[in-house]
Structure formats: structure tokens, C-alpha cells
Short mmCIF file of C-alpha atoms and ligand atoms in Angstrom, two decimals:
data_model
loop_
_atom_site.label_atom_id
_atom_site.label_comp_id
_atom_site.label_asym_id
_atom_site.label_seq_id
_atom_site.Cartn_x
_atom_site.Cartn_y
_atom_site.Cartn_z
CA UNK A 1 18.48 -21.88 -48.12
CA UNK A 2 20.96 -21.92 -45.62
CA UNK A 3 19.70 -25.22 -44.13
CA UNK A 4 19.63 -26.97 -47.84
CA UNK A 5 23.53 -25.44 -48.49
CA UNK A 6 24.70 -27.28 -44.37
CA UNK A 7 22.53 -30.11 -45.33
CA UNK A 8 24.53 -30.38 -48.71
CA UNK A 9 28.07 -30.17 -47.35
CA UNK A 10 30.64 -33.53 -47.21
CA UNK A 11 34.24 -33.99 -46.33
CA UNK A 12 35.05 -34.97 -49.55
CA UNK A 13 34.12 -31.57 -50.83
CA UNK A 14 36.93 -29.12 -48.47
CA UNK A 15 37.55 -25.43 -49.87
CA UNK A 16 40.98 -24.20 -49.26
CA UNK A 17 41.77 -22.89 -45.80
CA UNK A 18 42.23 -18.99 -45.65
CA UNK A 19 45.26 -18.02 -43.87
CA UNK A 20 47.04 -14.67 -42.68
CA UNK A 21 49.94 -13.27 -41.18
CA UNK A 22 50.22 -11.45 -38.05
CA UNK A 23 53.87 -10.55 -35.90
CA UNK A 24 55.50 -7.17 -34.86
CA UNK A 25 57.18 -4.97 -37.47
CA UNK A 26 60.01 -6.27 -38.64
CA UNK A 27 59.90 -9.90 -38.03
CA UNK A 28 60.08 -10.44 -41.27
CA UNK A 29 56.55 -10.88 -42.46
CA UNK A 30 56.79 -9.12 -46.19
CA UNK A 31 59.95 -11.47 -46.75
CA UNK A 32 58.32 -14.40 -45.79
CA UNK A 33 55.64 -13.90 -47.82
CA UNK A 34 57.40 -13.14 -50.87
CA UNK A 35 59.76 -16.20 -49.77
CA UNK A 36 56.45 -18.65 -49.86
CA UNK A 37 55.17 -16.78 -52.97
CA UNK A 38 58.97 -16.84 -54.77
CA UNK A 39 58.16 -12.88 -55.14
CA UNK A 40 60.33 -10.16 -54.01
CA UNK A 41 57.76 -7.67 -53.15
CA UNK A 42 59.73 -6.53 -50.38
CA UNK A 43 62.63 -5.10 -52.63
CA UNK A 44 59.35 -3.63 -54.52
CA UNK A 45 60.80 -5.01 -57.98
CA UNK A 46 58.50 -7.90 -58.91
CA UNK A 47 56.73 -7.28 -61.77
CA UNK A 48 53.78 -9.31 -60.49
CA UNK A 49 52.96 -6.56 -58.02
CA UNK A 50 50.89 -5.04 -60.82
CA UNK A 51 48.36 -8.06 -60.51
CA UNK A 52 48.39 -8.89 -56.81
CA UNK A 53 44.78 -9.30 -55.52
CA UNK A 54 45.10 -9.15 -52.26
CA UNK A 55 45.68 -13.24 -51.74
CA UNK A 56 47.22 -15.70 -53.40
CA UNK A 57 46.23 -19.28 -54.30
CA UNK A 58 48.61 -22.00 -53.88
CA UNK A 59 47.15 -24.96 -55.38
CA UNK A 60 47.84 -28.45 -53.97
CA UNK A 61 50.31 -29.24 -56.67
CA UNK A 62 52.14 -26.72 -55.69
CA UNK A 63 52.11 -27.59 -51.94
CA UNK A 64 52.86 -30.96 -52.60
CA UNK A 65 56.52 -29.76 -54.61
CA UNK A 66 57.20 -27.43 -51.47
CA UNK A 67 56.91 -30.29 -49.05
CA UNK A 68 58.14 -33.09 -51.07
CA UNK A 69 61.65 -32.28 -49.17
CA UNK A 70 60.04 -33.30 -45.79
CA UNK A 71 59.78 -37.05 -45.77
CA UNK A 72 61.24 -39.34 -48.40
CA UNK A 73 58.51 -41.42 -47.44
CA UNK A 74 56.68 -39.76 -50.29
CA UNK A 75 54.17 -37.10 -50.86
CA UNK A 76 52.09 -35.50 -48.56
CA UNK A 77 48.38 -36.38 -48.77
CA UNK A 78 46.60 -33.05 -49.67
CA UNK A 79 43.04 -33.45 -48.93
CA UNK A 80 42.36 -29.26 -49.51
CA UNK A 81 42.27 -28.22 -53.06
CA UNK A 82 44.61 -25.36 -51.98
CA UNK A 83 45.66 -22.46 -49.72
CA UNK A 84 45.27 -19.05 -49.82
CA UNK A 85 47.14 -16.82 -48.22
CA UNK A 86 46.05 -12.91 -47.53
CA UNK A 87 48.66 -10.95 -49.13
CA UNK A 88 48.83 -7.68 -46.58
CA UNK A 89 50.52 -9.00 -43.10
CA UNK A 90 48.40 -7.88 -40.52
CA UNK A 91 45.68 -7.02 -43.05
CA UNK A 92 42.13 -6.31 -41.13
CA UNK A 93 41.37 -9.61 -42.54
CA UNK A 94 41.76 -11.30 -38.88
CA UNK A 95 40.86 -8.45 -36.82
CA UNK A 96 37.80 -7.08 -38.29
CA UNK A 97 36.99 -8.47 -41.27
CA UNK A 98 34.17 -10.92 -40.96
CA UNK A 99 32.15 -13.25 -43.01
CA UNK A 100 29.00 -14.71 -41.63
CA UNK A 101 30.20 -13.69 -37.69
CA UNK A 102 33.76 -14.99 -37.89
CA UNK A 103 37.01 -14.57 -39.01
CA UNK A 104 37.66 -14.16 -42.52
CA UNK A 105 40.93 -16.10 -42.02
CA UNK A 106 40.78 -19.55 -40.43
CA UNK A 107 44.09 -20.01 -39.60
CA UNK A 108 46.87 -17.68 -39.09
CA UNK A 109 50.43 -17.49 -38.83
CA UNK A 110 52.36 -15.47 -36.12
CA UNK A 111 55.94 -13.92 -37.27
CA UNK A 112 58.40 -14.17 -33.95
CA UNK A 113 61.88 -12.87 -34.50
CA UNK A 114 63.97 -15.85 -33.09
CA UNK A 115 66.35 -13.13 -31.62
CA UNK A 116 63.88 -11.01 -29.96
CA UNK A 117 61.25 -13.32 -29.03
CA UNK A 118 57.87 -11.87 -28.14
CA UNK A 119 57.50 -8.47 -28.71
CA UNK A 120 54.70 -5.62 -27.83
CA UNK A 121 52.60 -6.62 -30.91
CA UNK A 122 53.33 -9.95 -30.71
CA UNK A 123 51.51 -9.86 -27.22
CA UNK A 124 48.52 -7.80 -28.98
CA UNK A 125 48.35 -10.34 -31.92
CA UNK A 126 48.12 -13.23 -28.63
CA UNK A 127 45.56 -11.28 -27.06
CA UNK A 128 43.69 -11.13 -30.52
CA UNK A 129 44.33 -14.50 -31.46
CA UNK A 130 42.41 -15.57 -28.44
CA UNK A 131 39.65 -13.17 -28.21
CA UNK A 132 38.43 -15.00 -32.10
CA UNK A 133 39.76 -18.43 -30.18
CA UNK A 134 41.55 -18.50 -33.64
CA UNK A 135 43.98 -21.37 -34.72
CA UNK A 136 47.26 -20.06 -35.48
CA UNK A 137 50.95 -21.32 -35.37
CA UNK A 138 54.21 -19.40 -34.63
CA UNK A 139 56.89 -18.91 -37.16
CA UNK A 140 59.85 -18.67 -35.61
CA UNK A 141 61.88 -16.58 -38.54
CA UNK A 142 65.10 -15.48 -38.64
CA UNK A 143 67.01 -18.46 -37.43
CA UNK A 144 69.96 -17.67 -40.35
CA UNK A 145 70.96 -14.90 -38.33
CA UNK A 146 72.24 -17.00 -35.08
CA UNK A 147 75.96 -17.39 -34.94
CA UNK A 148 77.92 -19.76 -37.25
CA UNK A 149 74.34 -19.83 -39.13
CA UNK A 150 74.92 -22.79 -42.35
CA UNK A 151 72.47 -22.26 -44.92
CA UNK A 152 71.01 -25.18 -46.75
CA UNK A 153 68.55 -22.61 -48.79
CA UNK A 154 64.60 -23.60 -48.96
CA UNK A 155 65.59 -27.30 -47.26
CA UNK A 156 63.36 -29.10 -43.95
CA UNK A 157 64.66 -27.27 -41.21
CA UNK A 158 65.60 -30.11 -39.33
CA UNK A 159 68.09 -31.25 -41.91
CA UNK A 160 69.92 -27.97 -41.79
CA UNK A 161 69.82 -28.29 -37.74
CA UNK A 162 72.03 -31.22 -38.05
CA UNK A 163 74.54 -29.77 -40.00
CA UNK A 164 74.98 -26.73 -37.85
CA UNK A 165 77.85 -26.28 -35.67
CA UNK A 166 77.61 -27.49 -31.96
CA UNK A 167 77.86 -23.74 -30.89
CA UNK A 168 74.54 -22.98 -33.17
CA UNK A 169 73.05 -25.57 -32.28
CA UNK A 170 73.00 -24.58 -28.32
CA UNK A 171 71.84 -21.34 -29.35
CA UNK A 172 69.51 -22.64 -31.34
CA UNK A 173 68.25 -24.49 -27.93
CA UNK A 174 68.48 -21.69 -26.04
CA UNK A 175 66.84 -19.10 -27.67
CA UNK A 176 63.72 -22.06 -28.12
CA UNK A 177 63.60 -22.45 -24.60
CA UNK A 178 63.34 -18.74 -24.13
CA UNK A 179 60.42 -17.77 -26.52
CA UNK A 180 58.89 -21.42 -24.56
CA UNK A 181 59.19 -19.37 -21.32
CA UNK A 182 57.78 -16.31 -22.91
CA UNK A 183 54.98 -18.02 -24.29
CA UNK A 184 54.33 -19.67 -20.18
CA UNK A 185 54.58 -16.36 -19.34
CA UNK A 186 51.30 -15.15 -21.59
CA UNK A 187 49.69 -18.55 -20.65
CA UNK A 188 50.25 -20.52 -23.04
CA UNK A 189 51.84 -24.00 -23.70
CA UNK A 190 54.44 -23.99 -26.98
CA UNK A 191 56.89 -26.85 -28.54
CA UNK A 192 58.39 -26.88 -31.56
CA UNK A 193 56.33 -28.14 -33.90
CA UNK A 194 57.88 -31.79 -34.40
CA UNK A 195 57.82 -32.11 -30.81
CA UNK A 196 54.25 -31.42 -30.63
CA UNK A 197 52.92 -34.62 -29.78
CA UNK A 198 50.02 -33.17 -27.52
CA UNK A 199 47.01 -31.49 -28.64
CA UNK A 200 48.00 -29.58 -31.36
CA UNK A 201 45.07 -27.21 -30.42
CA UNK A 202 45.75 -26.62 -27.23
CA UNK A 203 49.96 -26.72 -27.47
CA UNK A 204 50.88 -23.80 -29.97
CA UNK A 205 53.48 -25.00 -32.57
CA UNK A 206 56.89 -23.36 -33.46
CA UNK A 207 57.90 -23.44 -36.57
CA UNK A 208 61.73 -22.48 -36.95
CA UNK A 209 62.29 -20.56 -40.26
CA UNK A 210 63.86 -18.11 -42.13
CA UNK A 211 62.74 -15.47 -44.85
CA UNK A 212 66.12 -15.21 -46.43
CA UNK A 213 67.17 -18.38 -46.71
CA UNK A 214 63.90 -20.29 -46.88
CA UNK A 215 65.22 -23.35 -44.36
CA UNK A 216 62.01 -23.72 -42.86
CA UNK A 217 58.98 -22.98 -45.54
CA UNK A 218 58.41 -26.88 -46.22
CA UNK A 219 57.38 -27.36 -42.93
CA UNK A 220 55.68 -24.30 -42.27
CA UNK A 221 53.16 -25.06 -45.46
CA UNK A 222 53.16 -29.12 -44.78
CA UNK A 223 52.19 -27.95 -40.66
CA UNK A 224 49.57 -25.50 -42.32
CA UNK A 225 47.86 -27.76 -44.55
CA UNK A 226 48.57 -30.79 -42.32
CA UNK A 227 46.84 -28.90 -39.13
CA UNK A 228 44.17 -27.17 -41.26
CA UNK A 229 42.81 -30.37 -43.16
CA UNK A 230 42.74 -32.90 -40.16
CA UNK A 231 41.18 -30.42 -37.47
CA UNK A 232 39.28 -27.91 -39.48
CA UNK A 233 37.62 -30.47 -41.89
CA UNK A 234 34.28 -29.01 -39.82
CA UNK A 235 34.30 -25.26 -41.12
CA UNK A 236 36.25 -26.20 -44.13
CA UNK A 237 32.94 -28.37 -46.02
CA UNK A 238 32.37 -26.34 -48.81
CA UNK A 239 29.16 -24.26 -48.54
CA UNK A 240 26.96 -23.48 -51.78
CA UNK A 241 25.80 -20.49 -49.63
CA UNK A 242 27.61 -17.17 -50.81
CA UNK A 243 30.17 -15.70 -48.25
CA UNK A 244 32.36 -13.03 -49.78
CA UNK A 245 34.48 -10.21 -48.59
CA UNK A 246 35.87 -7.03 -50.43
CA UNK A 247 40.06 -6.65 -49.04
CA UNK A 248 40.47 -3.58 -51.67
CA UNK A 249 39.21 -1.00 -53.80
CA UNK A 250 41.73 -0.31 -56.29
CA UNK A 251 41.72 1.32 -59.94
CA UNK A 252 43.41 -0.20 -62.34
CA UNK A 253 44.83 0.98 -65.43
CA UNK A 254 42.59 -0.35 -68.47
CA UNK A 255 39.88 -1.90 -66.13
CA UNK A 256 39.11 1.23 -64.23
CA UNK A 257 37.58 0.43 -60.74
CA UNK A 258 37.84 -2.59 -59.53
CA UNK A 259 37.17 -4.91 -56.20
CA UNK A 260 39.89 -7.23 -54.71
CA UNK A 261 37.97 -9.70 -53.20
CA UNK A 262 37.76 -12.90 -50.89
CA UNK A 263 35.58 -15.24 -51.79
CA UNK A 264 35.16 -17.93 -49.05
CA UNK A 265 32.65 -19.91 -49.76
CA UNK A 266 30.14 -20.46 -52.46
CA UNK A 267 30.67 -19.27 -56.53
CA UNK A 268 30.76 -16.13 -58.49
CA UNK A 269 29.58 -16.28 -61.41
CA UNK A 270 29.92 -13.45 -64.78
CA UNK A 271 26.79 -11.42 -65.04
CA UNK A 272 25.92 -11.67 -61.19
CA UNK A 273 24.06 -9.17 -59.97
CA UNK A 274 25.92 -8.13 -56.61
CA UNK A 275 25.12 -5.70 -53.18
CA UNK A 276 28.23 -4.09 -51.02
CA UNK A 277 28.45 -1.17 -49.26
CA UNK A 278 28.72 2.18 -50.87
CA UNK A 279 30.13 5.57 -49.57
CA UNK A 280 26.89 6.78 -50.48
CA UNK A 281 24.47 3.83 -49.93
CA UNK A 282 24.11 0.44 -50.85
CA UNK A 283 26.20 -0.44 -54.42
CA UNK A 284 23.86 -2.47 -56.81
CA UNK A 285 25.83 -3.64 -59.84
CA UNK A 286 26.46 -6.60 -62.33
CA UNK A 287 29.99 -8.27 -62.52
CA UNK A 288 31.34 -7.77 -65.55
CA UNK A 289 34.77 -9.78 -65.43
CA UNK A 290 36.16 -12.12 -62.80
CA UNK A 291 39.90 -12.04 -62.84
CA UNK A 292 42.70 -13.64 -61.09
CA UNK A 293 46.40 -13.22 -61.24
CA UNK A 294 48.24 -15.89 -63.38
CA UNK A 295 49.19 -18.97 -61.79
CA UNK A 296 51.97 -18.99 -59.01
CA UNK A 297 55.00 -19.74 -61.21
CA UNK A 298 54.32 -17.03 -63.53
CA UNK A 299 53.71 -14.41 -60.90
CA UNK A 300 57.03 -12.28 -62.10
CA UNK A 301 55.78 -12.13 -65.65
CA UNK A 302 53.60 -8.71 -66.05
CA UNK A 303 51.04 -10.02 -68.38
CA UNK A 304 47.02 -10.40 -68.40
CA UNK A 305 45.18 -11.25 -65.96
CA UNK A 306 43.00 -14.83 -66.09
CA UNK A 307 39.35 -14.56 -66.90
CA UNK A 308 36.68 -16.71 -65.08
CA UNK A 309 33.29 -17.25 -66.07
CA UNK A 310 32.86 -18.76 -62.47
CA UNK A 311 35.27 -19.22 -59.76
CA UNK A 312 34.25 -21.42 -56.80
CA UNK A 313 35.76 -20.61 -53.32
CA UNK A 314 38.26 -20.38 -51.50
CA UNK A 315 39.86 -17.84 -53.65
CA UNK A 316 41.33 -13.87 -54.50
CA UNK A 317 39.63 -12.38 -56.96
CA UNK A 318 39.45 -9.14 -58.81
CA UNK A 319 36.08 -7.75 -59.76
CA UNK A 320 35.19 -5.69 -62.92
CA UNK A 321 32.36 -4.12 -62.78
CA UNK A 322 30.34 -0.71 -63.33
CA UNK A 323 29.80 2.24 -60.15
CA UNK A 324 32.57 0.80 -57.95
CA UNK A 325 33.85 4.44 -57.12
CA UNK A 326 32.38 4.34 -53.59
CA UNK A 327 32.95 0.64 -52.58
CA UNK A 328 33.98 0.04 -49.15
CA UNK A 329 36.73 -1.94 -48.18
CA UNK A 330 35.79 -4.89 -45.42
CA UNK A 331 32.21 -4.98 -46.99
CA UNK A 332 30.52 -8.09 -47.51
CA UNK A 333 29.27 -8.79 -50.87
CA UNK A 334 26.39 -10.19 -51.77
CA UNK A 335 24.79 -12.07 -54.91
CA UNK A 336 21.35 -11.08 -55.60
CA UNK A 337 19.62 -14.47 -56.41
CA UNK A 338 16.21 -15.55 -58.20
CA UNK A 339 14.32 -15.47 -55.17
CA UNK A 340 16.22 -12.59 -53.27
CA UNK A 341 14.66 -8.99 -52.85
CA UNK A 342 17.09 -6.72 -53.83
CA UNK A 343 16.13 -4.24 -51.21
CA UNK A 344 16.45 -6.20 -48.19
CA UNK A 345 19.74 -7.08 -49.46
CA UNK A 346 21.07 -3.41 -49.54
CA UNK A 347 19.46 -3.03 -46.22
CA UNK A 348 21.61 -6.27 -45.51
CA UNK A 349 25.12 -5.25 -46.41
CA UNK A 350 24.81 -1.55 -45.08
CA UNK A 351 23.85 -2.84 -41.75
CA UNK A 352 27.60 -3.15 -41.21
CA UNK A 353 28.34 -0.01 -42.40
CA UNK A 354 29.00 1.17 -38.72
CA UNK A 355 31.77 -1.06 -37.88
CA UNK A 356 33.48 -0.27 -41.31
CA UNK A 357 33.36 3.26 -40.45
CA UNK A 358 35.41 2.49 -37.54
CA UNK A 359 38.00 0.57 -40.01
CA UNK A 360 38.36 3.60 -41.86
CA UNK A 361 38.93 5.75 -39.26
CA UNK A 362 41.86 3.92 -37.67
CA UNK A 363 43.80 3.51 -40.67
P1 GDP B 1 57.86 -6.93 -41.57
O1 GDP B 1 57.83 -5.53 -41.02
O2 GDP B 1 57.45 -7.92 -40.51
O3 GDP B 1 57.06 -7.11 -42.84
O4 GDP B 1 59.41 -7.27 -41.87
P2 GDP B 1 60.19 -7.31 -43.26
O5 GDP B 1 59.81 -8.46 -44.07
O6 GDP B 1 60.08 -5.97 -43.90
O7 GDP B 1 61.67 -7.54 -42.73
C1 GDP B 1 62.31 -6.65 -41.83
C2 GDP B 1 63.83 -6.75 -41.97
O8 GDP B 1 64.28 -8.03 -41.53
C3 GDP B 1 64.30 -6.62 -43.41
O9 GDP B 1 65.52 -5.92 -43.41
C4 GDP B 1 64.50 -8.05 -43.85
O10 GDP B 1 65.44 -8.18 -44.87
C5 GDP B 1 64.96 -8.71 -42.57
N1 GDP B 1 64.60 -10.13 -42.50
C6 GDP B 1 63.37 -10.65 -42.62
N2 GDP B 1 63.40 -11.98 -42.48
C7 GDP B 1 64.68 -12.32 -42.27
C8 GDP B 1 65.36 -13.58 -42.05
O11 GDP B 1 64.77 -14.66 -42.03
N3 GDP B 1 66.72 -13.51 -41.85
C9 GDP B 1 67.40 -12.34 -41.86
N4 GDP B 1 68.72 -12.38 -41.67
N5 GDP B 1 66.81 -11.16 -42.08
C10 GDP B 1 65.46 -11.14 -42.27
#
């Protein structure tokens, strides 16, 4: 089956490319989220909160009014039906979290204070990054905070450059030139982004930003999608075959147990019959909704969630369904088909079991 699904992919079929964020505390991951998301988790006021699944979609409309600001030679050609980001910053979604042998996430962004530069978890997200040889570009946040800073709120960040004092600007210089060093200094080759003019695989692009301002977040989701969409167009050909990941088990008021899940390749459908790991054994159950939040813009409003009868991947989605007590977060999930033996699937799914043990312990 697996053979038919590779034999039946095509470019002109992509799923949206998973990403996540990694960085040291307090680089100014929550805020940068909620900046790209236009939430404010991190002042823990949005009403959305009460629907967040874990990731959230951002459909190519939507990149394609964030980046509009970039060029005036008009939009940006989206070739990905989306994004979708992982919610958590350095969720296990990177580090442990697997579907099918690799990374749940296929590319990631790395959170850099601009006035710190690399930091000791920085240098443990590097050394993770390249132990999954995993694509990922550096956002280099905080850049309102250098001297004389002149805001020019949710603009290309080389527009506000220009207007910045000459003072800033050598800062500005300066403190790029350092986190350059720093990067030589773990072995690796950086520029900033629009100087990148090597192999964007091989040079690691800065992306100057800040998560207060939101100078910067055009060209941070125009690099993502840009990067993701001409290089990854290999493991992005949507796959018929099934590859699904549970992020949370959460209960919810009204729905009772539920699964936040990431679906990331293949469809869902109502009424499948699905395998994950239990505390206990081997879960067996039927979905009985498939939710997700409501679209982007109306993330603030606390209303109902959207039901799916079928929700094709790359995408977040909350799971209804019956005996979800003992679920186990970072479990695969599996959809019991025609042909499938339902036992060999449980035997499937709980052969992880060990290395989610381990997940549990550490956290
Ligand atoms: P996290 O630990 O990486 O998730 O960091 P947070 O998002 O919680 O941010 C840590 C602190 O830095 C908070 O006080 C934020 O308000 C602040 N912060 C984050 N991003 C920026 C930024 O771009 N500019 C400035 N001036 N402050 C920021």
C-alpha cells in the first residue's frame, strides 16, 4: 500500500509544511508566535486559548496578505496550500516526536535574541538541529530593542532598516556580524537572509525580527514558505498513506476527552476506526468528531469549534472520541482500514511505547 500511495504522489499535489519553534528562554518565542498568529497568548488574555489545538493553520491566503508588503512586484507565488505551525515552542514535536522515522516538523525556526546572540540552548537546539540534519532558519528577534530603535510596526524589515538612524544602523551591523562569528564558531556558515545568495541549505539564514513590533514577520513567513516549497517539494508530495501524531491529551469542557492531533499526511475521516497508545494497552476507538479551531482571523472570538467530516493533511486537529482517558501524548495514530488486522495494529503503535515512556519521564 505504501508503494501504490509513493507511486501516486505529484508536485502539483504539496501538503503544507509543518514547522516549529526552538531558541533559549526568553528570546521571545511565545510573542512571536502570538505576533504571527495576531494572538496574545503570552499576556494569557486571548479568548482563543480555549480552542488552541496544538498548531495552527495559516492558509495561503493568508500568507499571501502577510507578505504582500515584501515586493511591490506583486504577490508571492504560494505553491503549498498552507503552513502550520506547532503551537508549544520547543514542543517534543522536533525532538522526539516522530512520524514514519523522522521529524514531525520539517522545518523549524530558531529564536536568537539579537542582544545576546547564541545562548546555552541555542547551542543544544544547533546540536539537535543537526543530529535530524533538519532545515531550519534563525530568527533574529528583538531588533526594536537596539538603540534609537524606529518602529515601522508589522512592515519588511529592510524598509524599517533604512529609516533607522546611522547610530542603529551600525549596531544593527555589528551585532549581525557577531551572532555571524558565533555561528563560525559552532561550524556553521550564516548571512542574513537577503544576502543569502549561496546554498540556502548549506548557509543558515537570519532573519532580523521583532515580536513586539512585528518589523520582520513578512519575511520570516515569505523565507518559510519560499525555502520550504522550492527545496522540500520531495517530502512535501502529499501521501494517501496515513501518518498522524497525538501533541495532547486534553479534556475539554462539553466534549470530555479529547486528542490534539497532527495529522501529516493522508485523511481522517468521521467514523474511523483508530489505534494509539494507551496507559494501559493499545486504545481501539471510533472518531466521533473532527474539530478544528475557527479560521485565523477569528481566533479571539470564543465560539464553536469547526466540524469536519474529513480533513486532509497537513493539519491540527482535535479528536472526539470514546476511552481517550489513557491516551499517550507523542503516540502515533493509526486508522484501521478494510484490509488491516486490528491486532497487528495495536501491536504496531505500542511498539513505541518505550521511547514515550522516556518523554514522560523528562517532563
Ligand atoms: P520565550 O521564553 O522564548 O517564549 O520568550 P517570551 O515570548 O516569553 O518573551 C520573553 C520576554 O521578552 C518577554 O518579556 C517579552 O515581552 C520580551 N520580548 C519578546 N520578544 C521581544 C521583542 O521582539 N522585543 C522586545 N523589546 N521584547 C521582546
Amino acid at each position: 500500500r505504501m508503494k501504490d500511495a509513493l507511486a501516486a504522489r505529484s508536485e502539483d499535489d504539496l501538503r503544507s509544511p509543518i514547522c516549529c519553534i526552538l531558541g533559549h528562554v526568553d528570546v521571545g518565542k511565545t510573542l512571536l508566535l502570538d505576533k504571527i498568529r495576531q494572538t496574545n497568548v503570552q499576556a494569557g488574555e486571548a479568548g482563543g486559548i480555549t480552542q488552541q489545538i496544538g498548531a495552527t493553520y495559516f492558509p495561503a491566503e493568508a500568507i499571501v496578505k502577510k507578505t504582500a508588503s515584501l515586493s511591490d512586484k506583486g504577490k508571492m507565488n504560494i505553491k503549498v496550500p498552507g503552513l502550520l505551525i506547532i503551537d508549544t515552542p520547543g514542543h517534543e514535536s522536533f525532538t522526539n516526536l516522530r512520524s514514519r522515522g523522522s521529524s514531525l516538523c520539517d522545518i523549524a525556526i530558531l529564536v536568537v535574541d539579537i542582544m545576546h546572540g547564541l545562548e546555552p540552548q541555542t547551542l543544544e537546539s544547533l546540536r539537535l538541529l543537526r543530529d535530524r540534519k533538519a532545515s531550519f532558519i534563525v530568527a533574529l528577534n528583538k531588533v526594536d530593542r537596539m538603540y534609537g530603535w524606529l518602529p515601522r510596526p508589522n512592515g519588511p524589515f529592510r524598509a524599517s532598516l533604512k529609516v533607522q538612524p546611522q547610530a542603529t544602523q551600525d549596531e544593527f551591523a555589528m551585532r549581525v556580524a557577531r551572532t555571524i562569528t558565533e555561528f563560525a564558531e559552532q561550524g556553521l556558515n550564516a548571512e542574513l537572509y537577503y544576502n543569502n545568495k549561496k546554498d540556502v541549505r548549506k548557509v543558515v539564514s537570519l532573519v532580523p525580527v521583532s515580536a513586539v513590533t512585528g518589523e520582520g514577520i513578512p519575511d520570516l513567513l515569505g523565507l518559510l514558505v519560499g525555502l520550504t516549497q522550492k527545496h522540500m517539494t520531495n517530502s512535501l508530495m502529499y501521501l494517501s498513506e496515513l501518518a498522524c501524531t497525538v501533541l495532547e491529551v486534553k479534556a475539554i469542557e462539553g466534549l470530555g476527552m479529547t486528542i490534539d492531533v497532527v495529522l501529516s499526511n493522508g485523511v481522517l475521516h468521521e467514523g474511523d476506526r483508530i489505534v494509539l497508545c494507551g496507559l494501559d494497552g493499545a486504545i481501539v476507538t471510533t472518531v466521533r468528531a473532527l474539530l478544528t479551531p475557527q479560521p485565523m482571523r477569528e481566533l479571539r472570538i470564543k465560539s464553536a469549534y469547526v466540524h469536519h467530516k474529513s480533513i486532509k493533511a497537513a493539519m491540527g486537529i482535535k479528536i472526539c472520541a470514546p476511552d481517550l482517558e489513557k491516551a499517550i501524548a507523542g503516540s502515533r495514530l493509526l486508522v484501521v482500514g478494510p484490509d488491516d488486522d486490528e491486532e497487528s495494529l495495536m501491536e504496531e503503535v505500542m511498539s513505541d511505547i518505550a521511547t514515550l515512556h522516556k518523554m514522560v519521564k523528562k517532563s
